[in-house]
Amino acid sequence: MEQWRSLLVTLAVVALLGLHDRFVRLAGSVLIFEESQGSALDKVRQEWGLTYEEWKVGGDCDRAPGLSCDEDGFVVFFYMNAGITGTIPAALGALTRLRFLDISNSQLGGTIPDAMSALARLAYLRMDYNSLSGAIPPALCELTLLEYMSLLHNMLEGTIPTAITNLFRLRDLDLGSNKLTGPLPSDISNLEALQTLKVAGNALDGSLPSAIGNLPSLLRLDLSGNKLIGELPSTMGGLMQLQYLLLHYNEFTGAIPESIKDLSSLCYLELSHNQLSSSLPTSLGLLPYLAYLYLGNNQLEGPLPSTIGDLSNLQVMHMPSNQLTGPLPDTIGQLTSLSWIHLSHNLIDGAIPSTISTLTDLCRIILNANALNQPVPDVFQMLTNIDTLRLEENQLPGSIPTSIGKIEILTSLNLSSNSLEGTIPSSLGTLSYLKYLDLRLNQLTGTVPATLGSITELQLLYVDSDEVTCGASGSSCEVEQISWTAFCHLCPDFCSSCTPPPPSPSPPPSKPNKPPCKPKRAACPRKACPKGKWCIPFVRSCKGYKCM
């Protein structure tokens, strides 16, 4: 996906620069490099050990790999993605009309040369996925026509230079996965055109400047994996166009600001692995496009607000390892787009609301290690897309719902460490994809249903053998070879008196592949776009599509 996106961006830039003229030039005409350009390219070619014959004085620009020229023979487009070794030659600075430079995905090391300050017309710069070291040089901060700059995944160190805020045309800035330290520049609001700011995976420290909220065009902010501290500034509510906010794996403290309600375009909120405290703001329910909510591994407390049911587009609710209390609100049944709910290791009590029966897109329910203390609702005949159901380490009474046997693609079922009573439903034997079944530390009685022996995928089966027996040898021994190990692990004495069935001479008939448990993919709803516009599925868009 990323490679296709890079290609589309490249083609778009080529079109914007008017470089298509080289492809419609009359046959037989030759565009020769201007002398200074040919000389510079010859030096670059030699330093990188390339064998391109046209990279020299008198070379034909139209036949030179990775290059395009203007009508005067000056290089304006330089694309040498992947396979280069060495350092960045200072001779590149002689390509003074260059507007597009991509030398990413290579093995370039050393520092970024000061000579690049001569590339005054540069609009697009990619040097990501190399091994560049040293500081971000002032030379790059002089390229005031830059609209796109990616230095992702290098070994750059030092602070982010304040002068970078002089790049007032910059729309996309990616400095992720380096060794940068220090704070985010306080004058970051100077970059009014900025749409994407990514500085993830560094060692930035300090607090977020309040000026971060003065970026009116910002769509994506990713500062994850740093050492940022302090409270989230209330000024972030000014990012009204923001769609993606990723601040996980930092050291933020305090409450989630109420001003989050003003992020009316937000669809992806990732604040997990911080030290956020206080209760969840009720204003979370005012985010109409929110699809992904990650707040796990913080110190959040209090109940889930009933307004969370207003998040009609929510697909993932991920808030494990907090101190959330109270019951799950009935309004959770309004989240009809929900695919994953993960609230493990909290203090949630009461019942699992029966309204979850309306969540037919659910594929993972993970509520283990809470204080749920009411019987499990028998509504799973409606939830046939679940592949993981984890309710262990609660206080659930009553019996195992027979409707769990209707979840055809279930692969993992853990109900251990509860207060469940009664027998194991024979309907569990219809779960043909089941691999893991744990019913230990309950108060179950009776026998292991012989129907479990028909589950050829079963790998681990755990039941308290002092309360549950394996039943009559005539039935329980009639199991498939692949699940025999599971039964013998449960009841070794019983299995020792039986003879395992011989291997089948031919493999059993294959089952269809289990559908993957994933959030919804990009799609175009009916009449999504106005008349005259095409709807294009686009997974990186909040709505899942774009109108073009």
PDB file of C-alpha atoms in Angstrom, residues 54-315:
ATOM      1  CA  GLU A  54      23.890   9.660 -20.222  1.00  0.00           C
ATOM      2  CA  TRP A  55      24.801  11.213 -16.833  1.00  0.00           C
ATOM      3  CA  LYS A  56      27.515  13.454 -18.279  1.00  0.00           C
ATOM      4  CA  VAL A  57      28.193  16.594 -20.271  1.00  0.00           C
ATOM      5  CA  GLY A  58      26.452  16.181 -23.623  1.00  0.00           C
ATOM      6  CA  GLY A  59      24.164  13.448 -22.318  1.00  0.00           C
ATOM      7  CA  ASP A  60      20.582  13.082 -23.550  1.00  0.00           C
ATOM      8  CA  CYS A  61      18.224  13.984 -20.697  1.00  0.00           C
ATOM      9  CA  ASP A  62      15.340  12.019 -22.192  1.00  0.00           C
ATOM     10  CA  ARG A  63      17.404   8.829 -22.052  1.00  0.00           C
ATOM     11  CA  ALA A  64      18.921   9.442 -18.608  1.00  0.00           C
ATOM     12  CA  PRO A  65      17.443   7.078 -15.988  1.00  0.00           C
ATOM     13  CA  GLY A  66      15.546   8.761 -13.170  1.00  0.00           C
ATOM     14  CA  LEU A  67      15.854  12.313 -14.506  1.00  0.00           C
ATOM     15  CA  SER A  68      13.743  14.931 -16.251  1.00  0.00           C
ATOM     16  CA  CYS A  69      14.776  18.356 -17.508  1.00  0.00           C
ATOM     17  CA  ASP A  70      13.228  21.670 -18.398  1.00  0.00           C
ATOM     18  CA  GLU A  71      13.519  23.082 -21.907  1.00  0.00           C
ATOM     19  CA  ASP A  72      16.925  24.579 -21.084  1.00  0.00           C
ATOM     20  CA  GLY A  73      18.462  21.232 -20.136  1.00  0.00           C
ATOM     21  CA  PHE A  74      18.403  21.839 -16.376  1.00  0.00           C
ATOM     22  CA  VAL A  75      17.440  18.877 -14.200  1.00  0.00           C
ATOM     23  CA  VAL A  76      14.107  19.449 -12.449  1.00  0.00           C
ATOM     24  CA  PHE A  77      13.209  15.862 -11.504  1.00  0.00           C
ATOM     25  CA  PHE A  78      15.609  13.419  -9.791  1.00  0.00           C
ATOM     26  CA  TYR A  79      14.267   9.986  -8.810  1.00  0.00           C
ATOM     27  CA  MET A  80      16.827   7.418  -7.677  1.00  0.00           C
ATOM     28  CA  ASN A  81      14.792   5.332  -5.256  1.00  0.00           C
ATOM     29  CA  ALA A  82      16.551   2.229  -3.820  1.00  0.00           C
ATOM     30  CA  GLY A  83      19.961   0.711  -4.388  1.00  0.00           C
ATOM     31  CA  ILE A  84      22.312   3.668  -3.847  1.00  0.00           C
ATOM     32  CA  THR A  85      25.275   3.389  -1.485  1.00  0.00           C
ATOM     33  CA  GLY A  86      27.714   5.970  -0.183  1.00  0.00           C
ATOM     34  CA  THR A  87      26.977   9.542   0.899  1.00  0.00           C
ATOM     35  CA  ILE A  88      24.986  12.437  -0.530  1.00  0.00           C
ATOM     36  CA  PRO A  89      27.341  14.183  -3.000  1.00  0.00           C
ATOM     37  CA  ALA A  90      27.776  17.931  -2.628  1.00  0.00           C
ATOM     38  CA  ALA A  91      27.502  18.038  -6.434  1.00  0.00           C
ATOM     39  CA  LEU A  92      23.734  17.627  -6.085  1.00  0.00           C
ATOM     40  CA  GLY A  93      23.695  21.275  -5.020  1.00  0.00           C
ATOM     41  CA  ALA A  94      24.570  22.248  -8.603  1.00  0.00           C
ATOM     42  CA  LEU A  95      21.159  21.067  -9.798  1.00  0.00           C
ATOM     43  CA  THR A  96      19.792  24.487  -8.927  1.00  0.00           C
ATOM     44  CA  ARG A  97      16.459  24.154 -10.746  1.00  0.00           C
ATOM     45  CA  LEU A  98      15.613  20.848  -9.110  1.00  0.00           C
ATOM     46  CA  ARG A  99      12.019  20.681  -7.901  1.00  0.00           C
ATOM     47  CA  PHE A 100      11.670  16.981  -7.113  1.00  0.00           C
ATOM     48  CA  LEU A 101      14.359  14.917  -5.327  1.00  0.00           C
ATOM     49  CA  ASP A 102      13.786  11.343  -4.153  1.00  0.00           C
ATOM     50  CA  ILE A 103      16.806   9.345  -2.937  1.00  0.00           C
ATOM     51  CA  SER A 104      14.913   7.221  -0.412  1.00  0.00           C
ATOM     52  CA  ASN A 105      15.110   3.507   0.371  1.00  0.00           C
ATOM     53  CA  SER A 106      18.859   3.236  -0.129  1.00  0.00           C
ATOM     54  CA  GLN A 107      22.024   2.836   1.928  1.00  0.00           C
ATOM     55  CA  LEU A 108      23.167   6.421   2.074  1.00  0.00           C
ATOM     56  CA  GLY A 109      25.122   7.437   5.167  1.00  0.00           C
ATOM     57  CA  GLY A 110      26.996  10.434   6.468  1.00  0.00           C
ATOM     58  CA  THR A 111      25.596  13.898   6.988  1.00  0.00           C
ATOM     59  CA  ILE A 112      23.317  15.982   4.801  1.00  0.00           C
ATOM     60  CA  PRO A 113      25.626  18.413   2.927  1.00  0.00           C
ATOM     61  CA  ASP A 114      25.265  22.177   3.295  1.00  0.00           C
ATOM     62  CA  ALA A 115      25.399  22.407  -0.506  1.00  0.00           C
ATOM     63  CA  MET A 116      21.736  21.438  -0.584  1.00  0.00           C
ATOM     64  CA  SER A 117      20.870  25.005   0.423  1.00  0.00           C
ATOM     65  CA  ALA A 118      21.395  25.866  -3.268  1.00  0.00           C
ATOM     66  CA  LEU A 119      18.309  23.860  -4.239  1.00  0.00           C
ATOM     67  CA  ALA A 120      16.144  26.941  -3.792  1.00  0.00           C
ATOM     68  CA  ARG A 121      13.373  25.714  -6.113  1.00  0.00           C
ATOM     69  CA  LEU A 122      12.942  22.325  -4.439  1.00  0.00           C
ATOM     70  CA  ALA A 123       9.312  21.474  -3.615  1.00  0.00           C
ATOM     71  CA  TYR A 124       9.527  17.736  -2.900  1.00  0.00           C
ATOM     72  CA  LEU A 125      12.300  16.054  -0.876  1.00  0.00           C
ATOM     73  CA  ARG A 126      12.466  12.390   0.147  1.00  0.00           C
ATOM     74  CA  MET A 127      15.536  10.962   1.862  1.00  0.00           C
ATOM     75  CA  ASP A 128      13.771   8.457   4.110  1.00  0.00           C
ATOM     76  CA  TYR A 129      14.907   4.896   4.843  1.00  0.00           C
ATOM     77  CA  ASN A 130      18.632   5.542   4.707  1.00  0.00           C
ATOM     78  CA  SER A 131      21.351   5.748   7.366  1.00  0.00           C
ATOM     79  CA  LEU A 132      21.909   9.492   7.393  1.00  0.00           C
ATOM     80  CA  SER A 133      23.455  10.839  10.600  1.00  0.00           C
ATOM     81  CA  GLY A 134      24.244  14.126  12.269  1.00  0.00           C
ATOM     82  CA  ALA A 135      21.860  17.012  12.803  1.00  0.00           C
ATOM     83  CA  ILE A 136      19.187  18.352  10.489  1.00  0.00           C
ATOM     84  CA  PRO A 137      21.283  21.052   8.775  1.00  0.00           C
ATOM     85  CA  PRO A 138      20.247  24.714   8.468  1.00  0.00           C
ATOM     86  CA  ALA A 139      20.601  24.196   4.711  1.00  0.00           C
ATOM     87  CA  LEU A 140      17.277  22.368   4.561  1.00  0.00           C
ATOM     88  CA  CYS A 141      15.579  25.175   6.470  1.00  0.00           C
ATOM     89  CA  GLU A 142      16.498  27.586   3.664  1.00  0.00           C
ATOM     90  CA  LEU A 143      14.444  25.707   1.073  1.00  0.00           C
ATOM     91  CA  THR A 144      11.401  27.929   1.491  1.00  0.00           C
ATOM     92  CA  LEU A 145       9.501  26.442  -1.471  1.00  0.00           C
ATOM     93  CA  LEU A 146       9.439  22.970   0.088  1.00  0.00           C
ATOM     94  CA  GLU A 147       5.985  21.423   0.300  1.00  0.00           C
ATOM     95  CA  TYR A 148       6.970  17.849   1.175  1.00  0.00           C
ATOM     96  CA  MET A 149       9.947  16.656   3.241  1.00  0.00           C
ATOM     97  CA  SER A 150      10.517  13.145   4.582  1.00  0.00           C
ATOM     98  CA  LEU A 151      13.631  12.194   6.556  1.00  0.00           C
ATOM     99  CA  LEU A 152      11.931   9.179   8.120  1.00  0.00           C
ATOM    100  CA  HIS A 153      13.943   6.209   9.362  1.00  0.00           C
ATOM    101  CA  ASN A 154      17.485   7.537   9.487  1.00  0.00           C
ATOM    102  CA  MET A 155      19.887   8.149  12.374  1.00  0.00           C
ATOM    103  CA  LEU A 156      19.564  11.911  12.610  1.00  0.00           C
ATOM    104  CA  GLU A 157      20.144  13.420  16.048  1.00  0.00           C
ATOM    105  CA  GLY A 158      20.076  16.722  17.860  1.00  0.00           C
ATOM    106  CA  THR A 159      17.060  18.985  18.146  1.00  0.00           C
ATOM    107  CA  ILE A 160      14.544  19.992  15.524  1.00  0.00           C
ATOM    108  CA  PRO A 161      15.917  23.352  14.319  1.00  0.00           C
ATOM    109  CA  THR A 162      13.673  26.304  15.061  1.00  0.00           C
ATOM    110  CA  ALA A 163      14.373  27.581  11.543  1.00  0.00           C
ATOM    111  CA  ILE A 164      12.325  24.707  10.149  1.00  0.00           C
ATOM    112  CA  THR A 165       9.272  26.825  10.945  1.00  0.00           C
ATOM    113  CA  ASN A 166      10.378  29.159   8.117  1.00  0.00           C
ATOM    114  CA  LEU A 167       9.178  26.570   5.586  1.00  0.00           C
ATOM    115  CA  PHE A 168       5.773  28.231   5.408  1.00  0.00           C
ATOM    116  CA  ARG A 169       4.675  26.237   2.328  1.00  0.00           C
ATOM    117  CA  LEU A 170       5.370  22.866   3.945  1.00  0.00           C
ATOM    118  CA  ARG A 171       2.375  20.534   3.823  1.00  0.00           C
ATOM    119  CA  ASP A 172       3.940  17.197   4.794  1.00  0.00           C
ATOM    120  CA  LEU A 173       6.798  16.802   7.287  1.00  0.00           C
ATOM    121  CA  ASP A 174       7.993  13.375   8.439  1.00  0.00           C
ATOM    122  CA  LEU A 175      10.969  13.145  10.804  1.00  0.00           C
ATOM    123  CA  GLY A 176       9.968   9.836  12.376  1.00  0.00           C
ATOM    124  CA  SER A 177      12.255   7.003  13.516  1.00  0.00           C
ATOM    125  CA  ASN A 178      15.406   9.008  14.142  1.00  0.00           C
ATOM    126  CA  LYS A 179      17.267  10.016  17.321  1.00  0.00           C
ATOM    127  CA  LEU A 180      15.964  13.548  17.655  1.00  0.00           C
ATOM    128  CA  THR A 181      15.786  15.105  21.113  1.00  0.00           C
ATOM    129  CA  GLY A 182      14.498  18.278  22.717  1.00  0.00           C
ATOM    130  CA  PRO A 183      11.072  19.882  22.423  1.00  0.00           C
ATOM    131  CA  LEU A 184       8.854  20.524  19.459  1.00  0.00           C
ATOM    132  CA  PRO A 185       9.570  24.093  18.232  1.00  0.00           C
ATOM    133  CA  SER A 186       7.305  26.599  19.972  1.00  0.00           C
ATOM    134  CA  ASP A 187       6.809  28.460  16.673  1.00  0.00           C
ATOM    135  CA  ILE A 188       5.334  25.381  14.987  1.00  0.00           C
ATOM    136  CA  SER A 189       2.195  27.413  14.254  1.00  0.00           C
ATOM    137  CA  ASN A 190       4.161  29.277  11.549  1.00  0.00           C
ATOM    138  CA  LEU A 191       3.627  26.212   9.348  1.00  0.00           C
ATOM    139  CA  GLU A 192       0.059  27.188   8.538  1.00  0.00           C
ATOM    140  CA  ALA A 193      -0.097  25.002   5.417  1.00  0.00           C
ATOM    141  CA  LEU A 194       0.974  21.859   7.301  1.00  0.00           C
ATOM    142  CA  GLN A 195      -1.333  18.880   6.751  1.00  0.00           C
ATOM    143  CA  THR A 196       0.853  16.045   8.076  1.00  0.00           C
ATOM    144  CA  LEU A 197       3.296  16.267  10.995  1.00  0.00           C
ATOM    145  CA  LYS A 198       5.002  13.007  11.960  1.00  0.00           C
ATOM    146  CA  VAL A 199       7.890  12.884  14.436  1.00  0.00           C
ATOM    147  CA  ALA A 200       7.176   9.438  15.900  1.00  0.00           C
ATOM    148  CA  GLY A 201       9.861   7.150  17.287  1.00  0.00           C
ATOM    149  CA  ASN A 202      12.364   9.724  18.506  1.00  0.00           C
ATOM    150  CA  ALA A 203      13.333  10.975  21.971  1.00  0.00           C
ATOM    151  CA  LEU A 204      11.540  14.323  22.017  1.00  0.00           C
ATOM    152  CA  ASP A 205      10.937  15.682  25.503  1.00  0.00           C
ATOM    153  CA  GLY A 206       9.192  18.626  27.087  1.00  0.00           C
ATOM    154  CA  SER A 207       5.522  19.445  26.754  1.00  0.00           C
ATOM    155  CA  LEU A 208       3.407  20.099  23.700  1.00  0.00           C
ATOM    156  CA  PRO A 209       3.466  23.816  22.857  1.00  0.00           C
ATOM    157  CA  SER A 210       0.080  25.489  23.002  1.00  0.00           C
ATOM    158  CA  ALA A 211       0.780  26.724  19.464  1.00  0.00           C
ATOM    159  CA  ILE A 212       0.134  23.175  18.234  1.00  0.00           C
ATOM    160  CA  GLY A 213      -3.543  24.112  18.136  1.00  0.00           C
ATOM    161  CA  ASN A 214      -2.905  26.865  15.593  1.00  0.00           C
ATOM    162  CA  LEU A 215      -2.354  24.617  12.586  1.00  0.00           C
ATOM    163  CA  PRO A 216      -5.661  25.069  10.764  1.00  0.00           C
ATOM    164  CA  SER A 217      -4.887  22.661   7.907  1.00  0.00           C
ATOM    165  CA  LEU A 218      -3.450  19.787   9.967  1.00  0.00           C
ATOM    166  CA  LEU A 219      -4.957  16.394   9.096  1.00  0.00           C
ATOM    167  CA  ARG A 220      -2.512  14.006  10.757  1.00  0.00           C
ATOM    168  CA  LEU A 221      -0.405  14.459  13.909  1.00  0.00           C
ATOM    169  CA  ASP A 222       1.852  11.597  15.003  1.00  0.00           C
ATOM    170  CA  LEU A 223       4.209  12.214  17.931  1.00  0.00           C
ATOM    171  CA  SER A 224       4.065   8.668  19.295  1.00  0.00           C
ATOM    172  CA  GLY A 225       7.041   6.885  20.810  1.00  0.00           C
ATOM    173  CA  ASN A 226       8.748   9.887  22.400  1.00  0.00           C
ATOM    174  CA  LYS A 227       9.259  11.198  25.954  1.00  0.00           C
ATOM    175  CA  LEU A 228       6.786  14.049  25.887  1.00  0.00           C
ATOM    176  CA  ILE A 229       5.356  15.082  29.253  1.00  0.00           C
ATOM    177  CA  GLY A 230       2.755  17.377  30.773  1.00  0.00           C
ATOM    178  CA  GLU A 231      -0.917  17.798  30.009  1.00  0.00           C
ATOM    179  CA  LEU A 232      -2.473  17.831  26.574  1.00  0.00           C
ATOM    180  CA  PRO A 233      -3.086  21.522  25.808  1.00  0.00           C
ATOM    181  CA  SER A 234      -6.704  22.585  25.532  1.00  0.00           C
ATOM    182  CA  THR A 235      -5.723  24.541  22.421  1.00  0.00           C
ATOM    183  CA  MET A 236      -5.691  21.237  20.515  1.00  0.00           C
ATOM    184  CA  GLY A 237      -9.393  21.820  20.057  1.00  0.00           C
ATOM    185  CA  GLY A 238      -8.400  24.277  17.358  1.00  0.00           C
ATOM    186  CA  LEU A 239      -7.322  21.438  15.046  1.00  0.00           C
ATOM    187  CA  MET A 240     -10.743  21.255  13.462  1.00  0.00           C
ATOM    188  CA  GLN A 241      -9.511  19.461  10.322  1.00  0.00           C
ATOM    189  CA  LEU A 242      -7.522  16.835  12.244  1.00  0.00           C
ATOM    190  CA  GLN A 243      -8.357  13.239  11.314  1.00  0.00           C
ATOM    191  CA  TYR A 244      -5.522  11.251  12.951  1.00  0.00           C
ATOM    192  CA  LEU A 245      -4.116  12.000  16.421  1.00  0.00           C
ATOM    193  CA  LEU A 246      -1.415   9.583  17.578  1.00  0.00           C
ATOM    194  CA  LEU A 247       0.319  10.405  20.869  1.00  0.00           C
ATOM    195  CA  HIS A 248       0.771   6.908  22.313  1.00  0.00           C
ATOM    196  CA  TYR A 249       3.909   5.754  24.142  1.00  0.00           C
ATOM    197  CA  ASN A 250       4.722   9.086  25.770  1.00  0.00           C
ATOM    198  CA  GLU A 251       4.470  10.337  29.356  1.00  0.00           C
ATOM    199  CA  PHE A 252       1.468  12.650  29.152  1.00  0.00           C
ATOM    200  CA  THR A 253      -0.433  13.228  32.394  1.00  0.00           C
ATOM    201  CA  GLY A 254      -3.695  14.823  33.465  1.00  0.00           C
ATOM    202  CA  ALA A 255      -7.118  14.564  31.901  1.00  0.00           C
ATOM    203  CA  ILE A 256      -8.157  14.255  28.289  1.00  0.00           C
ATOM    204  CA  PRO A 257      -9.223  17.867  27.603  1.00  0.00           C
ATOM    205  CA  GLU A 258     -12.908  18.600  27.076  1.00  0.00           C
ATOM    206  CA  SER A 259     -11.904  20.597  24.006  1.00  0.00           C
ATOM    207  CA  ILE A 260     -11.455  17.279  22.221  1.00  0.00           C
ATOM    208  CA  LYS A 261     -15.101  17.672  21.261  1.00  0.00           C
ATOM    209  CA  ASP A 262     -14.037  20.353  18.783  1.00  0.00           C
ATOM    210  CA  LEU A 263     -12.004  17.862  16.711  1.00  0.00           C
ATOM    211  CA  SER A 264     -15.065  17.308  14.588  1.00  0.00           C
ATOM    212  CA  SER A 265     -13.158  15.547  11.775  1.00  0.00           C
ATOM    213  CA  LEU A 266     -11.282  13.099  14.024  1.00  0.00           C
ATOM    214  CA  CYS A 267     -11.510   9.424  13.097  1.00  0.00           C
ATOM    215  CA  TYR A 268      -8.410   7.923  14.777  1.00  0.00           C
ATOM    216  CA  LEU A 269      -7.502   8.717  18.406  1.00  0.00           C
ATOM    217  CA  GLU A 270      -4.467   6.905  19.876  1.00  0.00           C
ATOM    218  CA  LEU A 271      -3.473   7.975  23.408  1.00  0.00           C
ATOM    219  CA  SER A 272      -2.542   4.593  24.893  1.00  0.00           C
ATOM    220  CA  HIS A 273       0.550   3.944  27.037  1.00  0.00           C
ATOM    221  CA  ASN A 274       0.671   7.314  28.774  1.00  0.00           C
ATOM    222  CA  GLN A 275      -0.198   8.367  32.334  1.00  0.00           C
ATOM    223  CA  LEU A 276      -3.517  10.039  31.597  1.00  0.00           C
ATOM    224  CA  SER A 277      -5.888  10.134  34.551  1.00  0.00           C
ATOM    225  CA  SER A 278      -9.336  11.375  35.560  1.00  0.00           C
ATOM    226  CA  SER A 279     -12.537  10.199  33.898  1.00  0.00           C
ATOM    227  CA  LEU A 280     -13.419   9.984  30.239  1.00  0.00           C
ATOM    228  CA  PRO A 281     -14.914  13.246  28.976  1.00  0.00           C
ATOM    229  CA  THR A 282     -18.576  12.962  28.047  1.00  0.00           C
ATOM    230  CA  SER A 283     -17.732  15.096  25.037  1.00  0.00           C
ATOM    231  CA  LEU A 284     -16.123  12.033  23.404  1.00  0.00           C
ATOM    232  CA  GLY A 285     -19.582  11.249  22.101  1.00  0.00           C
ATOM    233  CA  LEU A 286     -19.526  14.401  19.989  1.00  0.00           C
ATOM    234  CA  LEU A 287     -16.974  13.062  17.498  1.00  0.00           C
ATOM    235  CA  PRO A 288     -19.167  11.951  14.584  1.00  0.00           C
ATOM    236  CA  TYR A 289     -16.416  10.329  12.493  1.00  0.00           C
ATOM    237  CA  LEU A 290     -14.440   8.613  15.272  1.00  0.00           C
ATOM    238  CA  ALA A 291     -13.748   5.030  14.179  1.00  0.00           C
ATOM    239  CA  TYR A 292     -10.685   4.013  16.232  1.00  0.00           C
ATOM    240  CA  LEU A 293     -10.406   4.781  19.958  1.00  0.00           C
ATOM    241  CA  TYR A 294      -7.222   3.622  21.717  1.00  0.00           C
ATOM    242  CA  LEU A 295      -6.849   4.698  25.365  1.00  0.00           C
ATOM    243  CA  GLY A 296      -5.288   1.591  26.908  1.00  0.00           C
ATOM    244  CA  ASN A 297      -2.565   1.457  29.566  1.00  0.00           C
ATOM    245  CA  ASN A 298      -3.295   4.748  31.274  1.00  0.00           C
ATOM    246  CA  GLN A 299      -4.802   5.596  34.672  1.00  0.00           C
ATOM    247  CA  LEU A 300      -8.272   6.527  33.483  1.00  0.00           C
ATOM    248  CA  GLU A 301     -11.029   6.023  36.028  1.00  0.00           C
ATOM    249  CA  GLY A 302     -14.757   6.258  36.451  1.00  0.00           C
ATOM    250  CA  PRO A 303     -17.476   4.749  34.265  1.00  0.00           C
ATOM    251  CA  LEU A 304     -17.794   4.658  30.519  1.00  0.00           C
ATOM    252  CA  PRO A 305     -20.049   7.636  29.718  1.00  0.00           C
ATOM    253  CA  SER A 306     -23.390   6.746  28.173  1.00  0.00           C
ATOM    254  CA  THR A 307     -22.595   9.256  25.420  1.00  0.00           C
ATOM    255  CA  ILE A 308     -20.106   6.770  24.020  1.00  0.00           C
ATOM    256  CA  GLY A 309     -23.108   5.209  22.309  1.00  0.00           C
ATOM    257  CA  ASP A 310     -23.293   8.271  20.072  1.00  0.00           C
ATOM    258  CA  LEU A 311     -20.092   7.243  18.254  1.00  0.00           C
ATOM    259  CA  SER A 312     -22.026   5.709  15.382  1.00  0.00           C
ATOM    260  CA  ASN A 313     -18.901   5.093  13.272  1.00  0.00           C
ATOM    261  CA  LEU A 314     -16.781   3.504  16.020  1.00  0.00           C
ATOM    262  CA  GLN A 315     -15.087   0.282  14.905  1.00  0.00           C
TER     263      GLN A 315
END
